[in-house]
Tab-separated table of C-alpha atoms in Angstrom:
chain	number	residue	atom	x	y	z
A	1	UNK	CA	132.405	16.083	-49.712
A	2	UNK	CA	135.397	16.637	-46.947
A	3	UNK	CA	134.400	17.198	-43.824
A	4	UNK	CA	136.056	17.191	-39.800
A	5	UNK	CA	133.537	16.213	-37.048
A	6	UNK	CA	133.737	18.727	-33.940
A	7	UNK	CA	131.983	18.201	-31.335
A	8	UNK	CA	130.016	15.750	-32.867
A	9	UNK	CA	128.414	17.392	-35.210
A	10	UNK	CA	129.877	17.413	-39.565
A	11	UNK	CA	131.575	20.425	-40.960
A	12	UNK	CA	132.239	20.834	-44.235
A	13	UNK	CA	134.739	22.564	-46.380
A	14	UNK	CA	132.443	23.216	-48.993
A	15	UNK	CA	130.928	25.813	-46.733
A	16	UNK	CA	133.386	28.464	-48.427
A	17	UNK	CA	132.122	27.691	-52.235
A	18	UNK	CA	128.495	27.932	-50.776
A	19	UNK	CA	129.507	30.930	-48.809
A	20	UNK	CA	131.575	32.919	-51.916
A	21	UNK	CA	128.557	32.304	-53.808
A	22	UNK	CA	126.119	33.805	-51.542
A	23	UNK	CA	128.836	36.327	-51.889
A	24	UNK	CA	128.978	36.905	-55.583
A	25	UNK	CA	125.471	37.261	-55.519
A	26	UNK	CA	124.750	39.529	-53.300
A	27	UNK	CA	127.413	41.906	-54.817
A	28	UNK	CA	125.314	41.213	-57.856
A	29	UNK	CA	121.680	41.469	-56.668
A	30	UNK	CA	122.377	43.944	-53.623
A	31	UNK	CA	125.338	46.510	-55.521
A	32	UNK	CA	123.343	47.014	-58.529
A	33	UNK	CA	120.307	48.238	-56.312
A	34	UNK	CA	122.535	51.603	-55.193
A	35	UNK	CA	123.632	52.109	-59.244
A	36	UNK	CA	120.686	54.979	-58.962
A	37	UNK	CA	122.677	56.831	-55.865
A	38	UNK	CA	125.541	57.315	-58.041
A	39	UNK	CA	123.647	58.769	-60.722
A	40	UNK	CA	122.297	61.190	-58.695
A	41	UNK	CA	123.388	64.038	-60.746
A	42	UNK	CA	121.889	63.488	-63.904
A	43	UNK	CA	118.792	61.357	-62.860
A	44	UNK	CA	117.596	64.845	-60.758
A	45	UNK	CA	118.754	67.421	-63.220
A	46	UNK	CA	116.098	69.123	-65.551
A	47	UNK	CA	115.392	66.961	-69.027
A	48	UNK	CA	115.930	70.753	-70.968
A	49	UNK	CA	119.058	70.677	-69.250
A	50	UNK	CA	120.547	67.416	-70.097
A	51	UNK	CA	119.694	65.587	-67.714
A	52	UNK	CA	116.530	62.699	-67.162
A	53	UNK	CA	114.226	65.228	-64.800
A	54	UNK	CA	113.170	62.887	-62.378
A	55	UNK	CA	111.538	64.336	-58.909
A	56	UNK	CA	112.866	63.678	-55.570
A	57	UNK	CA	110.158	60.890	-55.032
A	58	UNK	CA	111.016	58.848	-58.392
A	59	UNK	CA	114.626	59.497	-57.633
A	60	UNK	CA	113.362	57.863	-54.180
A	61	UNK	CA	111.194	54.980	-55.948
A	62	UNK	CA	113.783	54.051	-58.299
A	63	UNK	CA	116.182	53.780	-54.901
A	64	UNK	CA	114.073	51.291	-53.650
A	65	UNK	CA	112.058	49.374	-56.468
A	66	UNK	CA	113.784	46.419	-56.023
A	67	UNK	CA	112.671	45.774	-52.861
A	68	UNK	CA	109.156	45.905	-53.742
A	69	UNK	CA	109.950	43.103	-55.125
A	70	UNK	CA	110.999	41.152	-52.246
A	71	UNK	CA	107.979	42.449	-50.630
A	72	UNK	CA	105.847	40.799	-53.189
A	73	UNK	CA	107.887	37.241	-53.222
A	74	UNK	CA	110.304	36.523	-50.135
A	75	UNK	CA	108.006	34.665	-48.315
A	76	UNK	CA	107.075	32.382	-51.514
A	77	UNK	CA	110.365	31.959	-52.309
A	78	UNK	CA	111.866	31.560	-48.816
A	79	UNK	CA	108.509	28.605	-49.091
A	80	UNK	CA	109.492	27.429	-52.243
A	81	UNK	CA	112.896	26.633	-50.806
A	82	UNK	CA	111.530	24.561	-47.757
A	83	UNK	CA	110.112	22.348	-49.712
A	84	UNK	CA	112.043	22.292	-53.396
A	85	UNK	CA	115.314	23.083	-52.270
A	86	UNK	CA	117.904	25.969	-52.075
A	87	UNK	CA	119.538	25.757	-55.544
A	88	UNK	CA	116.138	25.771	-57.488
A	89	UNK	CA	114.973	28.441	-56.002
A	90	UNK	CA	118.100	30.358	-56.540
A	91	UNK	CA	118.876	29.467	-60.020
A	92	UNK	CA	115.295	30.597	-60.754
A	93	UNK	CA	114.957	33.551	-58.913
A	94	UNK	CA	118.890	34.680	-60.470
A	95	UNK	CA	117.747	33.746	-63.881
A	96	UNK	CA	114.719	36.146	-63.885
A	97	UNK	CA	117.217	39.029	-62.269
A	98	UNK	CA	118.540	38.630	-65.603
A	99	UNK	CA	115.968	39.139	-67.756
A	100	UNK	CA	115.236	42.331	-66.136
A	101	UNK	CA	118.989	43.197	-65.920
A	102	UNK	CA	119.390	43.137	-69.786
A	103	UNK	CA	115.419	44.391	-70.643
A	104	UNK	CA	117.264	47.454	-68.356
A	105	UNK	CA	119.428	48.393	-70.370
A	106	UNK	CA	116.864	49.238	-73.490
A	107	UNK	CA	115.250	52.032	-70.899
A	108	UNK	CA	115.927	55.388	-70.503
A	109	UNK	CA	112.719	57.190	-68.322
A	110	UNK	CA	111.415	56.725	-65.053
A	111	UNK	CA	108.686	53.896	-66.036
A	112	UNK	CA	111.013	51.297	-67.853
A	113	UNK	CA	113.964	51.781	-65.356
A	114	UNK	CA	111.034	51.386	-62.423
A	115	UNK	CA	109.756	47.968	-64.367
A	116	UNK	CA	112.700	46.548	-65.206
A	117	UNK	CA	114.134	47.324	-61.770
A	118	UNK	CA	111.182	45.444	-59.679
A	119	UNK	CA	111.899	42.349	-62.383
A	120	UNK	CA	115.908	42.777	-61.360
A	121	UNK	CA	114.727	42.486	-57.509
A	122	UNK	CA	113.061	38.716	-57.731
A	123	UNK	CA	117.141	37.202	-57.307
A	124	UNK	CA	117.300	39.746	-54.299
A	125	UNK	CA	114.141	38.449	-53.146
A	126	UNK	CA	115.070	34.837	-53.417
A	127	UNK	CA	118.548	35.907	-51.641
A	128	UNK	CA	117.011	37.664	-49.049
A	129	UNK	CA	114.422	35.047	-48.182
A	130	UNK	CA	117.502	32.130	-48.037
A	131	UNK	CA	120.647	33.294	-47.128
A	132	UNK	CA	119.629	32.903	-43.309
A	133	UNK	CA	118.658	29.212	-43.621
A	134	UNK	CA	121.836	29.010	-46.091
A	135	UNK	CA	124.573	29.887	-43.943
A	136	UNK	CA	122.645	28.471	-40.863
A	137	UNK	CA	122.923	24.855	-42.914
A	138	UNK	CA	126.431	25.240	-43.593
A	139	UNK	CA	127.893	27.026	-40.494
A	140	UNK	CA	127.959	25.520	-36.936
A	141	UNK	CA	125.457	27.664	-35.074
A	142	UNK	CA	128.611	29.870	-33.501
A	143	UNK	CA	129.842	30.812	-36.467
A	144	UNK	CA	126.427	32.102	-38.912
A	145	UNK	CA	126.418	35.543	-37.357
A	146	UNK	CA	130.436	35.612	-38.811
A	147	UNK	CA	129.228	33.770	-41.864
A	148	UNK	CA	126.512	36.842	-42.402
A	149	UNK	CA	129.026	39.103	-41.377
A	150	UNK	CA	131.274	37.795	-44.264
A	151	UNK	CA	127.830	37.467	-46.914
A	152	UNK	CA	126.889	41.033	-46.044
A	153	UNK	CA	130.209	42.409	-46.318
A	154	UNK	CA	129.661	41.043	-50.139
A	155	UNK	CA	126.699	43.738	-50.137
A	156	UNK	CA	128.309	46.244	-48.598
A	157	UNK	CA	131.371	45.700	-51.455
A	158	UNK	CA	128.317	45.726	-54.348
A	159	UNK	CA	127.527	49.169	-53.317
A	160	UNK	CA	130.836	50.239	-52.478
A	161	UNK	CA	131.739	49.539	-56.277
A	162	UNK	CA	127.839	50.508	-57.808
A	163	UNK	CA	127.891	54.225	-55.949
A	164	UNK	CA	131.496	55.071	-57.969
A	165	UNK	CA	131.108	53.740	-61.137
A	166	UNK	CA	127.950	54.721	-62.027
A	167	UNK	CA	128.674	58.576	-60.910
A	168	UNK	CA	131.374	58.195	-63.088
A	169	UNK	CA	128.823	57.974	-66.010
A	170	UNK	CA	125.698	60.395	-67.301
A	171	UNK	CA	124.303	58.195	-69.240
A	172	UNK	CA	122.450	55.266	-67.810
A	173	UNK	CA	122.670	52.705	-70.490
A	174	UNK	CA	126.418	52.204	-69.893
A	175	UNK	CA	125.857	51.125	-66.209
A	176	UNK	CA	123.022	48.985	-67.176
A	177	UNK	CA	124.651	46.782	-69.533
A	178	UNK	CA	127.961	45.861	-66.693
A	179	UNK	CA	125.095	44.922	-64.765
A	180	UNK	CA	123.573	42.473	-67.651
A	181	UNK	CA	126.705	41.270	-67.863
A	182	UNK	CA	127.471	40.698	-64.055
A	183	UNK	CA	124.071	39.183	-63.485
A	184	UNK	CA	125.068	36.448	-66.660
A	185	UNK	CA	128.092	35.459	-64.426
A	186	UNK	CA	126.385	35.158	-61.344
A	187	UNK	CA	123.652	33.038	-62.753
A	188	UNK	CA	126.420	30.319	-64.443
A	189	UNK	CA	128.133	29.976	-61.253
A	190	UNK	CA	125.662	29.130	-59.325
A	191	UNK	CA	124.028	26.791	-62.048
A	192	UNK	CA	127.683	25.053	-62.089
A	193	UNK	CA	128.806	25.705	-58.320
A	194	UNK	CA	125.838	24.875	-55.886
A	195	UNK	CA	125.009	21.863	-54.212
A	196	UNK	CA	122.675	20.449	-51.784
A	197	UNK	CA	123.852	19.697	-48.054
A	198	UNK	CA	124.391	15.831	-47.652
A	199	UNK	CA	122.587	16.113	-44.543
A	200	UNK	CA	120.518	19.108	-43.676
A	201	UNK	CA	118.578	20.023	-46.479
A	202	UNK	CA	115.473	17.881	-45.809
A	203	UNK	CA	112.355	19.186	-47.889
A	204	UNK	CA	109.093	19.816	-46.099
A	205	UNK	CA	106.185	17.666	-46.796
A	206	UNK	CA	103.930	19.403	-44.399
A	207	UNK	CA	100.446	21.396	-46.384
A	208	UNK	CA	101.501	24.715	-47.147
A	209	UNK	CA	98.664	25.984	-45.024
A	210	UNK	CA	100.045	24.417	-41.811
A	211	UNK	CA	103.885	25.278	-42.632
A	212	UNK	CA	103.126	29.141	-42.944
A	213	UNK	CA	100.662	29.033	-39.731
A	214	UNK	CA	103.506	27.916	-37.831
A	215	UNK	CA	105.464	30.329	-38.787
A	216	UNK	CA	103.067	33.153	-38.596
A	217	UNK	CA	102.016	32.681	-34.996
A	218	UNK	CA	105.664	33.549	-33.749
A	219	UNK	CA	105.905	36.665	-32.215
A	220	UNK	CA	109.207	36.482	-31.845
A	221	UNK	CA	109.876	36.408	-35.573
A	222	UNK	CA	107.237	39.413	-36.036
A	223	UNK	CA	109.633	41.267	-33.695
A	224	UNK	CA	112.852	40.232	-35.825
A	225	UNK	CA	110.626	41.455	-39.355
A	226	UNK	CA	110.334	45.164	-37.366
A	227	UNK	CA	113.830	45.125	-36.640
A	228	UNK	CA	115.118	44.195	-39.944
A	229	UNK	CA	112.015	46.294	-41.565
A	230	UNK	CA	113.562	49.696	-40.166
A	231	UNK	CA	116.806	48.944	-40.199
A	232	UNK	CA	116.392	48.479	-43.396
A	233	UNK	CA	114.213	51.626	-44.470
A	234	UNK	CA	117.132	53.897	-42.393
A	235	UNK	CA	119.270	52.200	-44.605
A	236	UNK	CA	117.622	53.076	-47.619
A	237	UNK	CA	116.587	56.573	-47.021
A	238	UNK	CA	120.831	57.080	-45.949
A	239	UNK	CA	122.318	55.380	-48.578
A	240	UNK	CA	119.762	56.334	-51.512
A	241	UNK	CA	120.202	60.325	-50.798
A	242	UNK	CA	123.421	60.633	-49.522
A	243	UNK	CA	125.662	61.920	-52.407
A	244	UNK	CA	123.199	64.469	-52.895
A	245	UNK	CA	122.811	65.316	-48.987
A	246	UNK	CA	126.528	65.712	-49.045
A	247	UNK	CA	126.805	67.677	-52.188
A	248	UNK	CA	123.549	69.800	-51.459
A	249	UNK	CA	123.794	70.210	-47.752
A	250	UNK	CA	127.617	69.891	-47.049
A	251	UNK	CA	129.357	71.275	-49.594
A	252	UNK	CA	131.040	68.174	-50.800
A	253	UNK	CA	130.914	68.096	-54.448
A	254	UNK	CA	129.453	65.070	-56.181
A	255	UNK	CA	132.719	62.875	-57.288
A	256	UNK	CA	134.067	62.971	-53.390
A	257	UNK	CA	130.425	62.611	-52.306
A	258	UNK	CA	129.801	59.259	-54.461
A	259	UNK	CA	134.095	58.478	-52.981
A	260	UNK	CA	132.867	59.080	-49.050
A	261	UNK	CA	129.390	56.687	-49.773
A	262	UNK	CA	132.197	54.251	-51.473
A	263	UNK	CA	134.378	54.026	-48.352
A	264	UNK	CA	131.185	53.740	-46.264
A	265	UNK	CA	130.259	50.580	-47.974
A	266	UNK	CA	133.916	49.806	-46.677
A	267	UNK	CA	133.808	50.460	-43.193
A	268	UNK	CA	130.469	48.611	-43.282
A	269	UNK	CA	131.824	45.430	-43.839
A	270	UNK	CA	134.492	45.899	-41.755
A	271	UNK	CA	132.481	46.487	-39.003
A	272	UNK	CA	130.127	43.533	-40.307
A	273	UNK	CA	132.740	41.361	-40.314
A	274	UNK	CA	134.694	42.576	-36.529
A	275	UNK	CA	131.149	43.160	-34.024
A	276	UNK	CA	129.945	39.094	-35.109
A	277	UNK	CA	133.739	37.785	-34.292
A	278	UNK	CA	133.477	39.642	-30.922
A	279	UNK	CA	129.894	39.342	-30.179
A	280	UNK	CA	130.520	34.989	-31.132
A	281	UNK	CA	132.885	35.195	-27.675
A	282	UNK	CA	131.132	37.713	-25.722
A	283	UNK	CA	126.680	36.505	-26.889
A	284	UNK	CA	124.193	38.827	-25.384
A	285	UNK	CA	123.121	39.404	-29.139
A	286	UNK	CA	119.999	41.013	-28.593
A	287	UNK	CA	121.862	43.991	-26.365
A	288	UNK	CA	124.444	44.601	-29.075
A	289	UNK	CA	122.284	44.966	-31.679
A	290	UNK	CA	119.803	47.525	-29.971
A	291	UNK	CA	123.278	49.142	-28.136
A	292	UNK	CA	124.809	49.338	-31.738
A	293	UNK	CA	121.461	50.938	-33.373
A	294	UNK	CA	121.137	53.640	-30.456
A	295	UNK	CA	124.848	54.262	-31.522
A	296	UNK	CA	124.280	55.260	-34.817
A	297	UNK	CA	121.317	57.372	-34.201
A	298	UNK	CA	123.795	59.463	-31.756
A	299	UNK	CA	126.654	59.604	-34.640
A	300	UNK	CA	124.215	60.782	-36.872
A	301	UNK	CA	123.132	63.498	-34.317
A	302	UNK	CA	126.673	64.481	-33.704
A	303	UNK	CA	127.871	64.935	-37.239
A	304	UNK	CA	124.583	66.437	-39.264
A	305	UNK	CA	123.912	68.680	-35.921
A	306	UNK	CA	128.134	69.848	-35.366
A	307	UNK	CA	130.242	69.082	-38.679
A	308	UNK	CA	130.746	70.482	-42.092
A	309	UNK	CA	132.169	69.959	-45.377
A	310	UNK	CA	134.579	67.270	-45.217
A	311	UNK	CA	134.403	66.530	-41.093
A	312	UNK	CA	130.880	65.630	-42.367
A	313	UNK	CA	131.792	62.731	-44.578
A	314	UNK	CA	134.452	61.330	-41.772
A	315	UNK	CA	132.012	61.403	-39.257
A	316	UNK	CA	129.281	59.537	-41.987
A	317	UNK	CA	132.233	57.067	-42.204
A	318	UNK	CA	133.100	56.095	-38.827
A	319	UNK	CA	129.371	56.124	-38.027
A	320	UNK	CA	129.304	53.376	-41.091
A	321	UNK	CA	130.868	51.144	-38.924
A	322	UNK	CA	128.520	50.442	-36.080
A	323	UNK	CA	125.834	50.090	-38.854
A	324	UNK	CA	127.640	47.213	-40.069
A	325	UNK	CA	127.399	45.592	-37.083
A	326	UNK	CA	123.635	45.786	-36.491
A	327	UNK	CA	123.695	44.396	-40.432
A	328	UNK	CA	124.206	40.627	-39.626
A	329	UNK	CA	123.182	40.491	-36.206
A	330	UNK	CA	119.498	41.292	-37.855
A	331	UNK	CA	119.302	39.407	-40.185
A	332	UNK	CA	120.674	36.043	-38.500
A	333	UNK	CA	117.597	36.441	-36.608
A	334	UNK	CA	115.151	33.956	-38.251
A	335	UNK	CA	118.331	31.356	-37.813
A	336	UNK	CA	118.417	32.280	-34.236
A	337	UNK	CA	114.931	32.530	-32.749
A	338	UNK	CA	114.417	29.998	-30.143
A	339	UNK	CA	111.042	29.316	-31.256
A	340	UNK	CA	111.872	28.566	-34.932
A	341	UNK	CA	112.779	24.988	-35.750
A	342	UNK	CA	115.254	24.267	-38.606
A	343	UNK	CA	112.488	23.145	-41.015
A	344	UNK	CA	110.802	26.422	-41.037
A	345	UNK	CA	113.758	28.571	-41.526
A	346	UNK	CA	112.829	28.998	-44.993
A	347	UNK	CA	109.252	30.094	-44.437
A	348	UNK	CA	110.589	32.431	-40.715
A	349	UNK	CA	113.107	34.142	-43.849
A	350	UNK	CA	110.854	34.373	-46.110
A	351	UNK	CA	108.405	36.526	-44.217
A	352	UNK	CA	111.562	38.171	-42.337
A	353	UNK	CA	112.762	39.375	-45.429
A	354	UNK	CA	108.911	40.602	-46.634
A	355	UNK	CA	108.972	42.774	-44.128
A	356	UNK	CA	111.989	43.713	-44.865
A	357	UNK	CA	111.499	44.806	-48.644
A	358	UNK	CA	108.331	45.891	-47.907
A	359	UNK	CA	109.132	48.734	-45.230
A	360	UNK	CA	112.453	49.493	-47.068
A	361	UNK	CA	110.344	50.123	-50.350
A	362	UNK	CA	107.576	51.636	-48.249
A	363	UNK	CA	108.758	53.849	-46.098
A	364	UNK	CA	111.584	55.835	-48.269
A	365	UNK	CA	109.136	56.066	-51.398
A	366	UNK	CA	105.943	56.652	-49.477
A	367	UNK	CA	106.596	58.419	-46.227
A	368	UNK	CA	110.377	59.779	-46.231
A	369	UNK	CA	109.946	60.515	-50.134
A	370	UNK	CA	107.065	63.211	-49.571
A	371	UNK	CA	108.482	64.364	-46.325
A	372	UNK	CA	112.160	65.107	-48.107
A	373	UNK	CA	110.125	66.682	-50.873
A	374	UNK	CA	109.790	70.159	-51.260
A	375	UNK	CA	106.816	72.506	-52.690
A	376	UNK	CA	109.643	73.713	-55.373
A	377	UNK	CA	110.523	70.044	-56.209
A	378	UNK	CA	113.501	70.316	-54.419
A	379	UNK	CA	115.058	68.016	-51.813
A	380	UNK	CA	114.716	69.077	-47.749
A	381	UNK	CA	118.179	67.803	-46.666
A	382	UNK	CA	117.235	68.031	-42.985
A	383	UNK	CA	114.124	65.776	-43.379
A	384	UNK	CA	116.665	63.124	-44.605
A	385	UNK	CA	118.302	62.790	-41.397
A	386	UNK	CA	115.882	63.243	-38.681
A	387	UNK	CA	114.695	59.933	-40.764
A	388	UNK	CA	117.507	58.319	-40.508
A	389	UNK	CA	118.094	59.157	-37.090
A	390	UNK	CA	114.347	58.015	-36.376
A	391	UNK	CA	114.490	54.624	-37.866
A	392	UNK	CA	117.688	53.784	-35.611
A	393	UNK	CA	116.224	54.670	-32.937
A	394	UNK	CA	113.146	52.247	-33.549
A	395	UNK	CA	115.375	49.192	-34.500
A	396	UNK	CA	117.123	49.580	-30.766
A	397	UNK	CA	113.782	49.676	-29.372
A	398	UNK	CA	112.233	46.317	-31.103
A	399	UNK	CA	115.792	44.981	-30.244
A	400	UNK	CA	115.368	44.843	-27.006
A	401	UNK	CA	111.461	43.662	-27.046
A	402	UNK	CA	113.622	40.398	-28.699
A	403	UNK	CA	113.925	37.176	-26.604
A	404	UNK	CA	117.396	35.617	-25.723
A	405	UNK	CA	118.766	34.427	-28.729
A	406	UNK	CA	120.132	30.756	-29.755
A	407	UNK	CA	123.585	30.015	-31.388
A	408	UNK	CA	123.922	26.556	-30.408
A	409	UNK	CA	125.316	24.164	-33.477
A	410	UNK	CA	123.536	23.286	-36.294
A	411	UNK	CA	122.806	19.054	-35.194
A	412	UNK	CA	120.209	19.432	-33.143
A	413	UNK	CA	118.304	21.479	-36.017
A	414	UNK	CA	119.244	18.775	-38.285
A	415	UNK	CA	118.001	16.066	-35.902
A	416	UNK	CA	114.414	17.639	-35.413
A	417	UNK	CA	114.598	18.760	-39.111
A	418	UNK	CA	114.513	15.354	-40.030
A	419	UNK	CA	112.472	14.278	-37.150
A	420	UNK	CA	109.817	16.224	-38.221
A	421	UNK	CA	110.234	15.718	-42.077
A	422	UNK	CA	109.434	11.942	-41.466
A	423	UNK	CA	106.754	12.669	-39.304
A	424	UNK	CA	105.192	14.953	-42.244
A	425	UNK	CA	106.105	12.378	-45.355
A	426	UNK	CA	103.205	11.117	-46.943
A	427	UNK	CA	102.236	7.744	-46.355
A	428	UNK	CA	102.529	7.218	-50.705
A	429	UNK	CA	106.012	8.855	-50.626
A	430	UNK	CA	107.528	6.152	-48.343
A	431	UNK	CA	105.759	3.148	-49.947
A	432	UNK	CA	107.877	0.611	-51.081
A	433	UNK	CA	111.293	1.400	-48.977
């Protein structure tokens, strides 16, 4: 591979290819999530009048699914990948999306779209899990909160496309099979596309027991999980209800409410991408990230508590943009903890992103889902956003209870990586070299 040597440490091109196809799957994985929130309409309207009859809380469930999956396997895949390697784990955990992608698209009610869904989530998982150990091997330490910026832009895009062109559909089956079909794509590319780093990716030979203990004892990381758990679950509860918030609520009828959750996915990268480009000159990451989460609890305030109709959905999107930047900033945080060598990364992302999937399955299906819920079935709009609101507030609080953050370069990692991957080599794997 090409690479130019700054400041002593190897940077290679191939970066890009890795990056595009953390990309590419995240559109895949992460987009196809959100295909529910554009099918708002007919997923909630009565079965005896056309439409599948699902409750609030199942529309809720079905929001979230996949990240009950994550819940279940980040932190053995984020493992796995510590000691196998990146691309296995990948490949595998893409290649099971699949399955469930296409077993999708023979479903029609709540229970097969739920089943199939949680199978869809394992690439998620595996993504979710890896991308901050990813990015942190390719990327010199300044630039991985960009380099997340740019990956979650790619989610941010998924859902910006998912929200439109499934509300442009009432049938389910439709939508379903484009995401088969994406899913296929995804999975060949990174068969055909991925390779190991020449350098950093040294497996761990440490006992399982002992890797995860380290790990486990950080508070610091327990701290980032809380963060990202929230931020996560506010996420969730906003972007899973709100074309029907704005239809129900704000008089903004379905096809410009599914168009307004489109462009928010828009400014979201955008500001994903701008806040880690200024932040990378300006560092106090820690203080941006809370400052940026108390911002969007206050735009929230301002535009459920003082705007209507159409002021509504501008104010949603301009809001969009600050939570794009707390997007990356959180979840760089297992690559940035000062406590968490390079060798654990997997392992620190793996139970980063558990508590991730498991409070943004959690809390929408099992607390927001009965609060939003009312005795006639029908959704309480307000409820939706004095969640949202809440959440925000709670990520700016665990922000600050962070430590000062790293962002040095990536060859000192390396260095102790291997360091401490000799150190852990059993004495039968080096015989005879």
């Amino acid at each position: 591979m090409n690479y130019k040597t700054v400041d002593g440490e190897k940077i290679y091109g191939y970066r890009w290819v890795v990056l595009a196809l953390c990309v590419l799957a995240v559109i895949c994985v992460n987009g196809a999530t959100l295909i529910f929130a554009g099918m708002a309409v007919p997923l909630l309207t009565p079965a005896d009048a056309g439409g599948y009859g699902l409750t609030p809380q199942e529309f809720q469930i079905l929001n979230s699914c996949s990240y009950l999956t994550g819940f279940l396997f980040c932190l053995v895949t984020g493992t796995w990948a510590d000691r196998k390697g990146l691309k296995q784990v990948m490949v595998v955990g893409l290649a099971i999306s699949l399955v469930g992608a296409v077993l999708r698209c023979f479903t029609n009610d709540f229970m097969g779209m739920f089943l199939t869904s949680v199978v869809f989530g394992f690439g998620l998982a595996a993504l979710n899990a890896n991308s901050a150990k990813m990015l942190r091997l390719w990327f010199p330490g300044n630039m991985v909160g960009v380099a997340m910026g740019v990956y979650l832009a790619g989610a941010t895009v998924g859902c910006a496309l998912a929200v439109p062109i499934a509300a442009g559909f009432t049938n389910v089956t439709p939508v379903f099979i484009g995401v088969a079909v994406l899913s296929a794509v995804t999975l060949v590319a990174w068969i055909f596309l991925y390779k190991k780093h020449p350098d950093n990716e040294v497996p761990v030979y440490e006992p399982v027991a002992k890797h995860l203990g380290v790990v486990m004892k950080s508070k610091n990381l327990w701290i980032a999980c809380l963060v990202i758990g929230f931020l996560m679950a506010a996420g969730a509860v906003n972007n899973g209800n709100l074309v029907a918030w704005l239809s129900g609520a704000k008089g903004v009828d379905a096809q410009t409410a599914a168009w307004v959750s489109s462009m928010c996915n828009i400014t979201c990268s955008i500001g994903g991408i701008a806040f880690p480009i200024i932040i990378a000159k300006t560092h106090g990451e820690k203080f941006w990230l809370a400052g940026l989460a108390f911002a969007v609890a206050i735009g929230v305030g301002i535009y459920y508590f003082t705007m209507d109709g159409m002021m509504t959905a501008y104010g949603v999107i301009a809001v969009s943009i600050l939570v794009g930047g707390t997007l990356p900033l959180a979840k760089a945080l297992p690559a940035q903890l000062p406590d968490i060598k390079q060798e654990h990364m997997g392992a620190a992302g793996g139970l980063h992103s558990t508590m991730q999937n498991a409070l943004a399955f959690l809390i929408p299906s099992f607390v927001v889902g009965p609060l939003i819920t009312g005795a006639d079935g029908s959704m309480n709009f307000d409820m939706v956003q004095y969640c949202y609101m809440g959440g925000a507030v709670l990520v700016g609080l665990f922000a600050l209870a962070l430590p000062k953050l790293t962002t040095g370069g990536a060859a000192e990692g390396s260095e102790q990586a291997a360091e401490a991957s000799h150190a852990n080599v059993p004495a039968e794997a080096t015989a005879g070299k």
